[in-house]
Amino acid sequence: MASPSRRLQTKPVITCLKSVLLIYTFIFWITGVILLTVGVWGKVSLDIYFSLLNENATNVPYVLIGTGAVIILLGTFGCFATCRGSTWMLKLYAMFLSLIFLIELIAAIVGLVFRHEIKSSFEHGYQQALQKYNSTGDAQSQAVDTIQRTLHCCGVTTYSNWGGTPYYNTHGIPMSCCRLPDNCTEADMKDLVKAKDKVFPQGCIFFMDCPSSAGINHMLPGSGVARGQWGHVPLGALQPGAPGAAALPLAWVPPASCEIAEFT
């Protein structure tokens, strides 16, 4: 049997290890909450984007919600096992942690490897949506309009992509491409040359290619600034006649792989 002094030395060590494990388990539990929140947010806010991808992509929010829920349950179980000091519970918890870590590692690798396929899937889905676009308000047409208005983009790679669609032959470019809806007429939208100065120049796939500079011409809600590749610039400084306007160009040049983004 261990001596009293030995037990006194061991008890602080065990207490310290328990505290460390509880902190780690709490962090693990928080990641579960984050995944669950992102999954719910993705389902509510990004469902319209997923609708343009293949059917499997629409399951992504559910995967995040399920993973987050499992992690929350395991984190709760881990806290309970640590507080009770049950050996078999801690071993079971360690096994589950190892399994989840392995699954997350595989998921990260798969996401990295197939990121180009995800972009291609979005591009193909968006091209198909443009070809099937109509003014009757079906789900895909609404998705296209929402994406173009929200991201300030038009077409797949450029606004002129609309010129090869059945919708353009009868109606022209959709009004969701207009920079200023009041400044666009039906005649303008039926002429690619006239429409050039009235619609968003970037195609929507631009935001998949250049995520870091995707917000250059996109006004952040309530922020009063335009997001750019190199920081934040007050929009007022970019208006003609404003102080410092002469020293600032009306367009920034993103990296060579991206298109030029103009302020509107």
PDB file of C-alpha atoms in Angstrom:
ATOM      1  CA  MET A   1       0.000   0.000   0.000  1.00  0.00           C
ATOM      2  CA  ALA A   2       1.289   3.474  -0.901  1.00  0.00           C
ATOM      3  CA  SER A   3       2.483   5.637   1.968  1.00  0.00           C
ATOM      4  CA  PRO A   4       0.469   8.764   2.970  1.00  0.00           C
ATOM      5  CA  SER A   5       3.210  11.050   1.604  1.00  0.00           C
ATOM      6  CA  ARG A   6       3.110   9.177  -1.712  1.00  0.00           C
ATOM      7  CA  ARG A   7      -0.669   9.629  -1.933  1.00  0.00           C
ATOM      8  CA  LEU A   8      -0.325  13.331  -1.149  1.00  0.00           C
ATOM      9  CA  GLN A   9       2.150  13.701  -4.036  1.00  0.00           C
ATOM     10  CA  THR A  10      -0.061  11.756  -6.452  1.00  0.00           C
ATOM     11  CA  LYS A  11      -3.321  13.569  -5.708  1.00  0.00           C
ATOM     12  CA  PRO A  12      -2.200  17.010  -7.022  1.00  0.00           C
ATOM     13  CA  VAL A  13      -0.900  15.348 -10.191  1.00  0.00           C
ATOM     14  CA  ILE A  14      -4.229  13.605 -10.789  1.00  0.00           C
ATOM     15  CA  THR A  15      -6.111  16.839 -10.085  1.00  0.00           C
ATOM     16  CA  CYS A  16      -3.885  18.686 -12.549  1.00  0.00           C
ATOM     17  CA  LEU A  17      -4.387  16.016 -15.240  1.00  0.00           C
ATOM     18  CA  LYS A  18      -8.138  16.110 -14.697  1.00  0.00           C
ATOM     19  CA  SER A  19      -8.151  19.892 -15.071  1.00  0.00           C
ATOM     20  CA  VAL A  20      -6.162  19.704 -18.319  1.00  0.00           C
ATOM     21  CA  LEU A  21      -8.477  17.003 -19.686  1.00  0.00           C
ATOM     22  CA  LEU A  22     -11.562  19.019 -18.716  1.00  0.00           C
ATOM     23  CA  ILE A  23     -10.198  22.109 -20.492  1.00  0.00           C
ATOM     24  CA  TYR A  24      -9.404  20.057 -23.602  1.00  0.00           C
ATOM     25  CA  THR A  25     -12.845  18.435 -23.500  1.00  0.00           C
ATOM     26  CA  PHE A  26     -14.496  21.849 -23.170  1.00  0.00           C
ATOM     27  CA  ILE A  27     -12.600  23.106 -26.244  1.00  0.00           C
ATOM     28  CA  PHE A  28     -13.628  19.928 -28.068  1.00  0.00           C
ATOM     29  CA  TRP A  29     -17.238  20.567 -27.040  1.00  0.00           C
ATOM     30  CA  ILE A  30     -17.036  24.161 -28.300  1.00  0.00           C
ATOM     31  CA  THR A  31     -15.853  22.936 -31.740  1.00  0.00           C
ATOM     32  CA  GLY A  32     -18.981  20.788 -31.831  1.00  0.00           C
ATOM     33  CA  VAL A  33     -21.152  23.818 -31.116  1.00  0.00           C
ATOM     34  CA  ILE A  34     -19.352  25.754 -33.878  1.00  0.00           C
ATOM     35  CA  LEU A  35     -19.840  22.947 -36.417  1.00  0.00           C
ATOM     36  CA  LEU A  36     -23.506  22.648 -35.476  1.00  0.00           C
ATOM     37  CA  THR A  37     -23.974  26.422 -35.793  1.00  0.00           C
ATOM     38  CA  VAL A  38     -22.185  26.564 -39.161  1.00  0.00           C
ATOM     39  CA  GLY A  39     -24.293  23.654 -40.406  1.00  0.00           C
ATOM     40  CA  VAL A  40     -27.559  25.337 -39.419  1.00  0.00           C
ATOM     41  CA  TRP A  41     -26.369  28.665 -40.851  1.00  0.00           C
ATOM     42  CA  GLY A  42     -25.310  26.943 -44.086  1.00  0.00           C
ATOM     43  CA  LYS A  43     -28.697  25.279 -44.432  1.00  0.00           C
ATOM     44  CA  VAL A  44     -30.583  28.519 -43.790  1.00  0.00           C
ATOM     45  CA  SER A  45     -28.354  31.060 -45.569  1.00  0.00           C
ATOM     46  CA  LEU A  46     -26.395  29.119 -48.210  1.00  0.00           C
ATOM     47  CA  ASP A  47     -29.053  26.697 -49.399  1.00  0.00           C
ATOM     48  CA  ILE A  48     -29.550  28.794 -52.518  1.00  0.00           C
ATOM     49  CA  TYR A  49     -25.883  28.332 -53.483  1.00  0.00           C
ATOM     50  CA  PHE A  50     -25.967  24.596 -52.822  1.00  0.00           C
ATOM     51  CA  SER A  51     -28.984  24.318 -55.122  1.00  0.00           C
ATOM     52  CA  LEU A  52     -26.689  25.076 -58.076  1.00  0.00           C
ATOM     53  CA  LEU A  53     -24.303  22.265 -57.165  1.00  0.00           C
ATOM     54  CA  ASN A  54     -24.894  18.552 -57.543  1.00  0.00           C
ATOM     55  CA  GLU A  55     -27.323  16.766 -55.260  1.00  0.00           C
ATOM     56  CA  ASN A  56     -24.580  15.488 -52.923  1.00  0.00           C
ATOM     57  CA  ALA A  57     -23.488  19.054 -52.129  1.00  0.00           C
ATOM     58  CA  THR A  58     -26.870  19.824 -50.592  1.00  0.00           C
ATOM     59  CA  ASN A  59     -26.059  17.279 -47.867  1.00  0.00           C
ATOM     60  CA  VAL A  60     -23.034  19.250 -46.603  1.00  0.00           C
ATOM     61  CA  PRO A  61     -25.007  21.253 -43.977  1.00  0.00           C
ATOM     62  CA  TYR A  62     -26.557  18.037 -42.667  1.00  0.00           C
ATOM     63  CA  VAL A  63     -23.095  16.456 -42.358  1.00  0.00           C
ATOM     64  CA  LEU A  64     -21.889  19.462 -40.344  1.00  0.00           C
ATOM     65  CA  ILE A  65     -24.987  19.411 -38.147  1.00  0.00           C
ATOM     66  CA  GLY A  66     -24.620  15.675 -37.516  1.00  0.00           C
ATOM     67  CA  THR A  67     -20.890  15.924 -36.798  1.00  0.00           C
ATOM     68  CA  GLY A  68     -21.417  18.869 -34.458  1.00  0.00           C
ATOM     69  CA  ALA A  69     -24.154  17.045 -32.563  1.00  0.00           C
ATOM     70  CA  VAL A  70     -21.972  13.929 -32.148  1.00  0.00           C
ATOM     71  CA  ILE A  71     -19.032  16.020 -30.894  1.00  0.00           C
ATOM     72  CA  ILE A  72     -21.286  17.814 -28.386  1.00  0.00           C
ATOM     73  CA  LEU A  73     -22.545  14.470 -27.051  1.00  0.00           C
ATOM     74  CA  LEU A  74     -19.011  13.055 -26.851  1.00  0.00           C
ATOM     75  CA  GLY A  75     -17.745  16.219 -25.159  1.00  0.00           C
ATOM     76  CA  THR A  76     -20.489  15.942 -22.556  1.00  0.00           C
ATOM     77  CA  PHE A  77     -19.648  12.269 -22.054  1.00  0.00           C
ATOM     78  CA  GLY A  78     -15.943  13.181 -21.723  1.00  0.00           C
ATOM     79  CA  CYS A  79     -16.658  15.755 -18.999  1.00  0.00           C
ATOM     80  CA  PHE A  80     -18.782  13.228 -17.115  1.00  0.00           C
ATOM     81  CA  ALA A  81     -16.099  10.517 -17.444  1.00  0.00           C
ATOM     82  CA  THR A  82     -13.344  12.888 -16.290  1.00  0.00           C
ATOM     83  CA  CYS A  83     -15.286  14.093 -13.247  1.00  0.00           C
ATOM     84  CA  ARG A  84     -16.147  10.547 -12.214  1.00  0.00           C
ATOM     85  CA  GLY A  85     -12.632   9.268 -12.900  1.00  0.00           C
ATOM     86  CA  SER A  86     -14.013   6.071 -14.444  1.00  0.00           C
ATOM     87  CA  THR A  87     -11.218   4.170 -16.181  1.00  0.00           C
ATOM     88  CA  TRP A  88     -13.394   2.371 -18.748  1.00  0.00           C
ATOM     89  CA  MET A  89     -15.261   5.588 -19.584  1.00  0.00           C
ATOM     90  CA  LEU A  90     -12.003   7.463 -20.146  1.00  0.00           C
ATOM     91  CA  LYS A  91     -10.685   4.664 -22.370  1.00  0.00           C
ATOM     92  CA  LEU A  92     -13.903   4.707 -24.401  1.00  0.00           C
ATOM     93  CA  TYR A  93     -13.713   8.499 -24.644  1.00  0.00           C
ATOM     94  CA  ALA A  94     -10.088   8.318 -25.826  1.00  0.00           C
ATOM     95  CA  MET A  95     -11.081   5.795 -28.501  1.00  0.00           C
ATOM     96  CA  PHE A  96     -13.880   8.047 -29.768  1.00  0.00           C
ATOM     97  CA  LEU A  97     -11.544  11.064 -29.791  1.00  0.00           C
ATOM     98  CA  SER A  98      -9.005   9.170 -31.896  1.00  0.00           C
ATOM     99  CA  LEU A  99     -11.739   8.067 -34.305  1.00  0.00           C
ATOM    100  CA  ILE A 100     -13.134  11.585 -34.723  1.00  0.00           C
ATOM    101  CA  PHE A 101      -9.651  13.044 -35.211  1.00  0.00           C
ATOM    102  CA  LEU A 102      -9.015  10.484 -37.968  1.00  0.00           C
ATOM    103  CA  ILE A 103     -12.346  11.278 -39.654  1.00  0.00           C
ATOM    104  CA  GLU A 104     -11.685  15.038 -39.518  1.00  0.00           C
ATOM    105  CA  LEU A 105      -8.188  14.543 -40.942  1.00  0.00           C
ATOM    106  CA  ILE A 106      -9.567  12.486 -43.833  1.00  0.00           C
ATOM    107  CA  ALA A 107     -12.309  15.073 -44.449  1.00  0.00           C
ATOM    108  CA  ALA A 108      -9.726  17.894 -44.546  1.00  0.00           C
ATOM    109  CA  ILE A 109      -7.556  15.989 -47.031  1.00  0.00           C
ATOM    110  CA  VAL A 110     -10.552  15.133 -49.230  1.00  0.00           C
ATOM    111  CA  GLY A 111     -11.695  18.774 -49.195  1.00  0.00           C
ATOM    112  CA  LEU A 112      -8.213  19.944 -50.207  1.00  0.00           C
ATOM    113  CA  VAL A 113      -7.866  17.377 -52.985  1.00  0.00           C
ATOM    114  CA  PHE A 114     -11.335  17.925 -54.450  1.00  0.00           C
ATOM    115  CA  ARG A 115     -11.560  21.714 -54.107  1.00  0.00           C
ATOM    116  CA  HIS A 116     -11.162  22.128 -57.890  1.00  0.00           C
ATOM    117  CA  GLU A 117     -13.961  19.617 -58.494  1.00  0.00           C
ATOM    118  CA  ILE A 118     -16.188  21.680 -56.201  1.00  0.00           C
ATOM    119  CA  LYS A 119     -15.444  24.781 -58.260  1.00  0.00           C
ATOM    120  CA  SER A 120     -16.067  22.880 -61.519  1.00  0.00           C
ATOM    121  CA  SER A 121     -19.343  21.557 -60.144  1.00  0.00           C
ATOM    122  CA  PHE A 122     -20.478  25.084 -59.270  1.00  0.00           C
ATOM    123  CA  GLU A 123     -19.408  26.384 -62.698  1.00  0.00           C
ATOM    124  CA  HIS A 124     -21.240  23.592 -64.528  1.00  0.00           C
ATOM    125  CA  GLY A 125     -24.328  24.015 -62.364  1.00  0.00           C
ATOM    126  CA  TYR A 126     -24.323  27.773 -62.930  1.00  0.00           C
ATOM    127  CA  GLN A 127     -23.971  27.352 -66.703  1.00  0.00           C
ATOM    128  CA  GLN A 128     -26.925  24.969 -66.705  1.00  0.00           C
ATOM    129  CA  ALA A 129     -28.930  27.426 -64.594  1.00  0.00           C
ATOM    130  CA  LEU A 130     -28.249  30.211 -67.122  1.00  0.00           C
ATOM    131  CA  GLN A 131     -29.436  28.020 -70.000  1.00  0.00           C
ATOM    132  CA  LYS A 132     -32.635  27.111 -68.130  1.00  0.00           C
ATOM    133  CA  TYR A 133     -33.177  30.594 -66.715  1.00  0.00           C
ATOM    134  CA  ASN A 134     -36.663  32.041 -67.154  1.00  0.00           C
ATOM    135  CA  SER A 135     -38.790  34.789 -65.648  1.00  0.00           C
ATOM    136  CA  THR A 136     -41.360  32.475 -64.058  1.00  0.00           C
ATOM    137  CA  GLY A 137     -39.532  32.443 -60.728  1.00  0.00           C
ATOM    138  CA  ASP A 138     -38.484  28.794 -60.462  1.00  0.00           C
ATOM    139  CA  ALA A 139     -35.977  27.871 -57.737  1.00  0.00           C
ATOM    140  CA  GLN A 140     -32.870  27.886 -59.953  1.00  0.00           C
ATOM    141  CA  SER A 141     -33.746  31.203 -61.598  1.00  0.00           C
ATOM    142  CA  GLN A 142     -34.302  32.758 -58.179  1.00  0.00           C
ATOM    143  CA  ALA A 143     -30.942  31.339 -57.072  1.00  0.00           C
ATOM    144  CA  VAL A 144     -29.203  32.954 -60.058  1.00  0.00           C
ATOM    145  CA  ASP A 145     -30.858  36.326 -59.383  1.00  0.00           C
ATOM    146  CA  THR A 146     -30.004  36.205 -55.680  1.00  0.00           C
ATOM    147  CA  ILE A 147     -26.361  35.308 -56.334  1.00  0.00           C
ATOM    148  CA  GLN A 148     -25.942  38.061 -58.932  1.00  0.00           C
ATOM    149  CA  ARG A 149     -27.535  40.723 -56.727  1.00  0.00           C
ATOM    150  CA  THR A 150     -25.727  39.640 -53.563  1.00  0.00           C
ATOM    151  CA  LEU A 151     -22.241  39.093 -54.999  1.00  0.00           C
ATOM    152  CA  HIS A 152     -22.487  41.886 -57.595  1.00  0.00           C
ATOM    153  CA  CYS A 153     -21.601  39.566 -60.462  1.00  0.00           C
ATOM    154  CA  CYS A 154     -23.134  38.622 -63.809  1.00  0.00           C
ATOM    155  CA  GLY A 155     -22.926  35.409 -65.800  1.00  0.00           C
ATOM    156  CA  VAL A 156     -20.415  32.609 -65.260  1.00  0.00           C
ATOM    157  CA  THR A 157     -17.108  34.170 -66.318  1.00  0.00           C
ATOM    158  CA  THR A 158     -18.442  37.490 -67.640  1.00  0.00           C
ATOM    159  CA  TYR A 159     -21.747  39.250 -68.294  1.00  0.00           C
ATOM    160  CA  SER A 160     -21.560  38.347 -72.020  1.00  0.00           C
ATOM    161  CA  ASN A 161     -22.222  34.680 -71.135  1.00  0.00           C
ATOM    162  CA  TRP A 162     -25.890  35.634 -71.125  1.00  0.00           C
ATOM    163  CA  GLY A 163     -25.657  36.295 -74.881  1.00  0.00           C
ATOM    164  CA  GLY A 164     -25.692  32.559 -75.554  1.00  0.00           C
ATOM    165  CA  THR A 165     -28.820  31.777 -73.543  1.00  0.00           C
ATOM    166  CA  PRO A 166     -32.429  31.349 -74.733  1.00  0.00           C
ATOM    167  CA  TYR A 167     -33.557  33.970 -72.207  1.00  0.00           C
ATOM    168  CA  TYR A 168     -31.315  36.633 -73.774  1.00  0.00           C
ATOM    169  CA  ASN A 169     -32.888  36.160 -77.216  1.00  0.00           C
ATOM    170  CA  THR A 170     -36.262  37.347 -75.929  1.00  0.00           C
ATOM    171  CA  HIS A 171     -35.561  39.390 -72.796  1.00  0.00           C
ATOM    172  CA  GLY A 172     -31.870  40.305 -72.792  1.00  0.00           C
ATOM    173  CA  ILE A 173     -29.665  40.179 -69.689  1.00  0.00           C
ATOM    174  CA  PRO A 174     -31.640  39.798 -66.421  1.00  0.00           C
ATOM    175  CA  MET A 175     -32.159  42.927 -64.343  1.00  0.00           C
ATOM    176  CA  SER A 176     -30.377  41.226 -61.431  1.00  0.00           C
ATOM    177  CA  CYS A 177     -27.129  42.036 -63.272  1.00  0.00           C
ATOM    178  CA  CYS A 178     -27.754  45.795 -63.174  1.00  0.00           C
ATOM    179  CA  ARG A 179     -25.477  47.957 -61.055  1.00  0.00           C
ATOM    180  CA  LEU A 180     -28.300  50.497 -60.730  1.00  0.00           C
ATOM    181  CA  PRO A 181     -31.686  48.948 -61.590  1.00  0.00           C
ATOM    182  CA  ASP A 182     -33.224  52.361 -62.325  1.00  0.00           C
ATOM    183  CA  ASN A 183     -30.511  53.001 -64.910  1.00  0.00           C
ATOM    184  CA  CYS A 184     -31.181  49.846 -66.952  1.00  0.00           C
ATOM    185  CA  THR A 185     -33.725  49.674 -69.759  1.00  0.00           C
ATOM    186  CA  GLU A 186     -34.936  46.644 -71.682  1.00  0.00           C
ATOM    187  CA  ALA A 187     -33.244  47.983 -74.823  1.00  0.00           C
ATOM    188  CA  ASP A 188     -29.926  48.304 -72.982  1.00  0.00           C
ATOM    189  CA  MET A 189     -30.130  44.763 -71.646  1.00  0.00           C
ATOM    190  CA  LYS A 190     -30.728  43.363 -75.146  1.00  0.00           C
ATOM    191  CA  ASP A 191     -27.498  44.925 -76.419  1.00  0.00           C
ATOM    192  CA  LEU A 192     -24.255  43.486 -75.011  1.00  0.00           C
ATOM    193  CA  VAL A 193     -22.294  46.602 -75.987  1.00  0.00           C
ATOM    194  CA  LYS A 194     -24.684  49.027 -74.266  1.00  0.00           C
ATOM    195  CA  ALA A 195     -25.099  46.721 -71.284  1.00  0.00           C
ATOM    196  CA  LYS A 196     -21.346  46.606 -70.647  1.00  0.00           C
ATOM    197  CA  ASP A 197     -21.365  49.894 -68.726  1.00  0.00           C
ATOM    198  CA  LYS A 198     -24.567  49.135 -66.824  1.00  0.00           C
ATOM    199  CA  VAL A 199     -24.085  45.609 -65.485  1.00  0.00           C
ATOM    200  CA  PHE A 200     -21.597  43.990 -63.112  1.00  0.00           C
ATOM    201  CA  PRO A 201     -18.484  43.112 -65.160  1.00  0.00           C
ATOM    202  CA  GLN A 202     -17.293  40.038 -63.220  1.00  0.00           C
ATOM    203  CA  GLY A 203     -18.689  36.598 -63.711  1.00  0.00           C
ATOM    204  CA  CYS A 204     -19.836  34.821 -60.565  1.00  0.00           C
ATOM    205  CA  ILE A 205     -17.146  32.134 -60.872  1.00  0.00           C
ATOM    206  CA  PHE A 206     -14.672  34.965 -60.122  1.00  0.00           C
ATOM    207  CA  PHE A 207     -15.657  34.675 -56.475  1.00  0.00           C
ATOM    208  CA  MET A 208     -14.633  31.017 -56.475  1.00  0.00           C
ATOM    209  CA  ASP A 209     -11.249  31.778 -58.105  1.00  0.00           C
ATOM    210  CA  CYS A 210     -10.274  34.758 -55.962  1.00  0.00           C
ATOM    211  CA  PRO A 211     -11.936  34.528 -52.541  1.00  0.00           C
ATOM    212  CA  SER A 212      -9.447  36.967 -50.991  1.00  0.00           C
ATOM    213  CA  SER A 213     -10.345  39.737 -53.427  1.00  0.00           C
ATOM    214  CA  ALA A 214     -13.909  38.699 -54.160  1.00  0.00           C
ATOM    215  CA  GLY A 215     -15.358  41.582 -52.191  1.00  0.00           C
ATOM    216  CA  ILE A 216     -13.483  44.377 -53.990  1.00  0.00           C
ATOM    217  CA  ASN A 217     -16.605  45.887 -55.514  1.00  0.00           C
ATOM    218  CA  HIS A 218     -18.970  44.521 -52.899  1.00  0.00           C
ATOM    219  CA  MET A 219     -20.267  46.873 -50.257  1.00  0.00           C
ATOM    220  CA  LEU A 220     -20.282  45.278 -46.816  1.00  0.00           C
ATOM    221  CA  PRO A 221     -23.692  45.829 -45.185  1.00  0.00           C
ATOM    222  CA  GLY A 222     -23.522  48.693 -42.723  1.00  0.00           C
ATOM    223  CA  SER A 223     -19.741  48.926 -42.824  1.00  0.00           C
ATOM    224  CA  GLY A 224     -19.270  51.971 -45.032  1.00  0.00           C
ATOM    225  CA  VAL A 225     -16.160  50.460 -46.586  1.00  0.00           C
ATOM    226  CA  ALA A 226     -15.301  48.458 -49.651  1.00  0.00           C
ATOM    227  CA  ARG A 227     -13.322  45.305 -49.067  1.00  0.00           C
ATOM    228  CA  GLY A 228     -10.183  44.978 -51.147  1.00  0.00           C
ATOM    229  CA  GLN A 229      -7.153  42.765 -51.620  1.00  0.00           C
ATOM    230  CA  TRP A 230      -4.980  45.118 -49.572  1.00  0.00           C
ATOM    231  CA  GLY A 231      -7.281  46.391 -46.848  1.00  0.00           C
ATOM    232  CA  HIS A 232     -10.256  48.674 -46.372  1.00  0.00           C
ATOM    233  CA  VAL A 233     -10.759  52.020 -48.100  1.00  0.00           C
ATOM    234  CA  PRO A 234     -13.616  54.433 -47.221  1.00  0.00           C
ATOM    235  CA  LEU A 235     -16.016  54.550 -50.150  1.00  0.00           C
ATOM    236  CA  GLY A 236     -16.233  58.325 -49.893  1.00  0.00           C
ATOM    237  CA  ALA A 237     -12.559  58.589 -50.804  1.00  0.00           C
ATOM    238  CA  LEU A 238     -13.271  56.828 -54.092  1.00  0.00           C
ATOM    239  CA  GLN A 239     -15.988  59.187 -55.266  1.00  0.00           C
ATOM    240  CA  PRO A 240     -15.006  61.795 -57.888  1.00  0.00           C
ATOM    241  CA  GLY A 241     -14.197  65.127 -56.291  1.00  0.00           C
ATOM    242  CA  ALA A 242     -13.654  63.682 -52.837  1.00  0.00           C
ATOM    243  CA  PRO A 243     -10.391  64.447 -50.988  1.00  0.00           C
ATOM    244  CA  GLY A 244      -7.725  62.068 -52.180  1.00  0.00           C
ATOM    245  CA  ALA A 245      -9.838  60.815 -55.079  1.00  0.00           C
ATOM    246  CA  ALA A 246      -7.305  61.942 -57.673  1.00  0.00           C
ATOM    247  CA  ALA A 247      -4.613  59.844 -56.048  1.00  0.00           C
ATOM    248  CA  LEU A 248      -6.709  56.667 -55.981  1.00  0.00           C
ATOM    249  CA  PRO A 249      -7.614  54.643 -59.078  1.00  0.00           C
ATOM    250  CA  LEU A 250     -11.191  53.560 -59.663  1.00  0.00           C
ATOM    251  CA  ALA A 251      -9.998  49.995 -60.177  1.00  0.00           C
ATOM    252  CA  TRP A 252      -7.623  47.738 -58.321  1.00  0.00           C
ATOM    253  CA  VAL A 253      -5.640  45.039 -60.062  1.00  0.00           C
ATOM    254  CA  PRO A 254      -5.920  41.721 -58.217  1.00  0.00           C
ATOM    255  CA  PRO A 255      -3.376  38.903 -58.668  1.00  0.00           C
ATOM    256  CA  ALA A 256      -2.620  37.834 -62.248  1.00  0.00           C
ATOM    257  CA  SER A 257      -4.979  34.853 -62.019  1.00  0.00           C
ATOM    258  CA  CYS A 258      -7.944  37.137 -61.320  1.00  0.00           C
ATOM    259  CA  GLU A 259      -9.845  39.622 -63.394  1.00  0.00           C
ATOM    260  CA  ILE A 260      -9.780  43.358 -62.754  1.00  0.00           C
ATOM    261  CA  ALA A 261     -12.492  44.413 -60.351  1.00  0.00           C
ATOM    262  CA  GLU A 262     -13.981  47.864 -60.809  1.00  0.00           C
ATOM    263  CA  PHE A 263     -15.728  49.900 -58.169  1.00  0.00           C
ATOM    264  CA  THR A 264     -19.295  50.739 -58.900  1.00  0.00           C
TER     265      THR A 264
END
